[in-house]
Amino acid sequence: KLFWHNIVSGKNPSSIEVIRSPIKNSSLFLGFGLVHMFGNRLTISGDINSRLLGRAQGFYSQTGQDEMALLMAQNFAFLEGKYNGSTITVLGRNPILNAIRELPIVGVSGIFRFARGYVQLRTHNFDLNTLDATVEYKVYVLHYD
Ligand SMILES: *[C@@H]1O[C@H](CO)[C@@H](O)[C@H](O)[C@H]1NC(C)=O
Ligand SMILES: *[C@@H]1O[C@H](CO)[C@@H](O)[C@H](O)[C@H]1NC(C)=O
């Protein structure tokens, strides 16, 4: 279990808008076509300053035209113990307003070679003022080590 911190506010955001949506739809708080690039902390608890287990590097894009549904593509680069230097790649659809979302693990490296798996996401905290979000990631991966 990991916590993923998407920080969009303040002087040191870890997630930045690189493509702005040309479409205004006030009923969706992320406009269709928007792209965010991120290098988010993966920590052991919901506290962003808790132990750093790795980094989530990738992007998300709002791909729903009339619903909140992101395309997410990201690599988890692990930094801890026997996982240090190994990666998993998560690519999938993330309807962020659903209580639980499931995304496939599409690739792996290092200690996870030949592994298969999926991740389950649950929003841990979403700050309506800053739009910063913390998401709990439960990572299920079957590997041979
Ligand atoms: C905006 O989103 C709503 C649903 O959330 C949808 O009914 C409407 O068609 C959308 N408008 C545009 C211009 O895409
Ligand atoms: C992880 O690996 C890097 C590069 O090999 C090394 O510099 C670092 O100290 C390692 N970190 C841990 C926690 O083992």
mmCIF file of N, CA, C and O and ligand atoms in Angstrom, residues 23-25 27-28 65-67, ligand 1:
data_model
loop_
_atom_site.group_PDB
_atom_site.id
_atom_site.type_symbol
_atom_site.label_atom_id
_atom_site.label_comp_id
_atom_site.label_asym_id
_atom_site.label_seq_id
_atom_site.Cartn_x
_atom_site.Cartn_y
_atom_site.Cartn_z
ATOM 1 N N ILE A 23 -11.407 23.623 -24.033
ATOM 2 C CA ILE A 23 -12.863 23.514 -23.899
ATOM 3 C C ILE A 23 -13.299 23.906 -22.498
ATOM 4 O O ILE A 23 -12.737 23.445 -21.512
ATOM 5 N N LYS A 24 -14.285 24.773 -22.432
ATOM 6 C CA LYS A 24 -14.819 25.184 -21.132
ATOM 7 C C LYS A 24 -16.091 24.387 -20.860
ATOM 8 O O LYS A 24 -17.030 24.421 -21.626
ATOM 9 N N ASN A 25 -16.070 23.653 -19.773
ATOM 10 C CA ASN A 25 -17.292 22.973 -19.339
ATOM 11 C C ASN A 25 -17.289 23.028 -17.828
ATOM 12 O O ASN A 25 -16.595 22.263 -17.171
ATOM 13 N N SER A 27 -19.171 22.081 -15.672
ATOM 14 C CA SER A 27 -19.626 20.929 -14.892
ATOM 15 C C SER A 27 -18.511 19.897 -14.692
ATOM 16 O O SER A 27 -18.674 18.954 -13.939
ATOM 17 N N LEU A 28 -17.373 20.077 -15.380
ATOM 18 C CA LEU A 28 -16.221 19.195 -15.163
ATOM 19 C C LEU A 28 -15.088 20.061 -14.630
ATOM 20 O O LEU A 28 -14.753 21.062 -15.236
ATOM 21 N N GLN A 65 -15.330 13.505 -22.123
ATOM 22 C CA GLN A 65 -15.896 14.754 -22.652
ATOM 23 C C GLN A 65 -17.056 15.235 -21.798
ATOM 24 O O GLN A 65 -17.324 16.422 -21.728
ATOM 25 N N ASP A 66 -17.759 14.278 -21.164
ATOM 26 C CA ASP A 66 -18.895 14.681 -20.338
ATOM 27 C C ASP A 66 -18.892 13.951 -18.998
ATOM 28 O O ASP A 66 -19.911 13.795 -18.354
ATOM 29 N N GLU A 67 -17.725 13.474 -18.596
ATOM 30 C CA GLU A 67 -17.573 12.814 -17.295
ATOM 31 C C GLU A 67 -16.107 12.935 -16.899
ATOM 32 O O GLU A 67 -15.248 13.168 -17.745
HETATM 33 C C1 LIG B 1 -20.453 19.215 -20.126
HETATM 34 O O1 LIG B 1 -20.596 18.088 -19.290
HETATM 35 C C2 LIG B 1 -21.951 17.689 -19.101
HETATM 36 C C3 LIG B 1 -22.000 16.511 -18.142
HETATM 37 O O2 LIG B 1 -21.170 16.667 -17.047
HETATM 38 C C4 LIG B 1 -22.546 17.296 -20.439
HETATM 39 O O3 LIG B 1 -23.930 16.982 -20.250
HETATM 40 C C5 LIG B 1 -22.410 18.437 -21.436
HETATM 41 O O4 LIG B 1 -22.820 17.988 -22.708
HETATM 42 C C6 LIG B 1 -20.969 18.910 -21.517
HETATM 43 N N1 LIG B 1 -20.874 20.086 -22.385
HETATM 44 C C7 LIG B 1 -19.992 20.173 -23.376
HETATM 45 C C8 LIG B 1 -19.982 21.459 -24.126
HETATM 46 O O5 LIG B 1 -19.199 19.269 -23.660
#
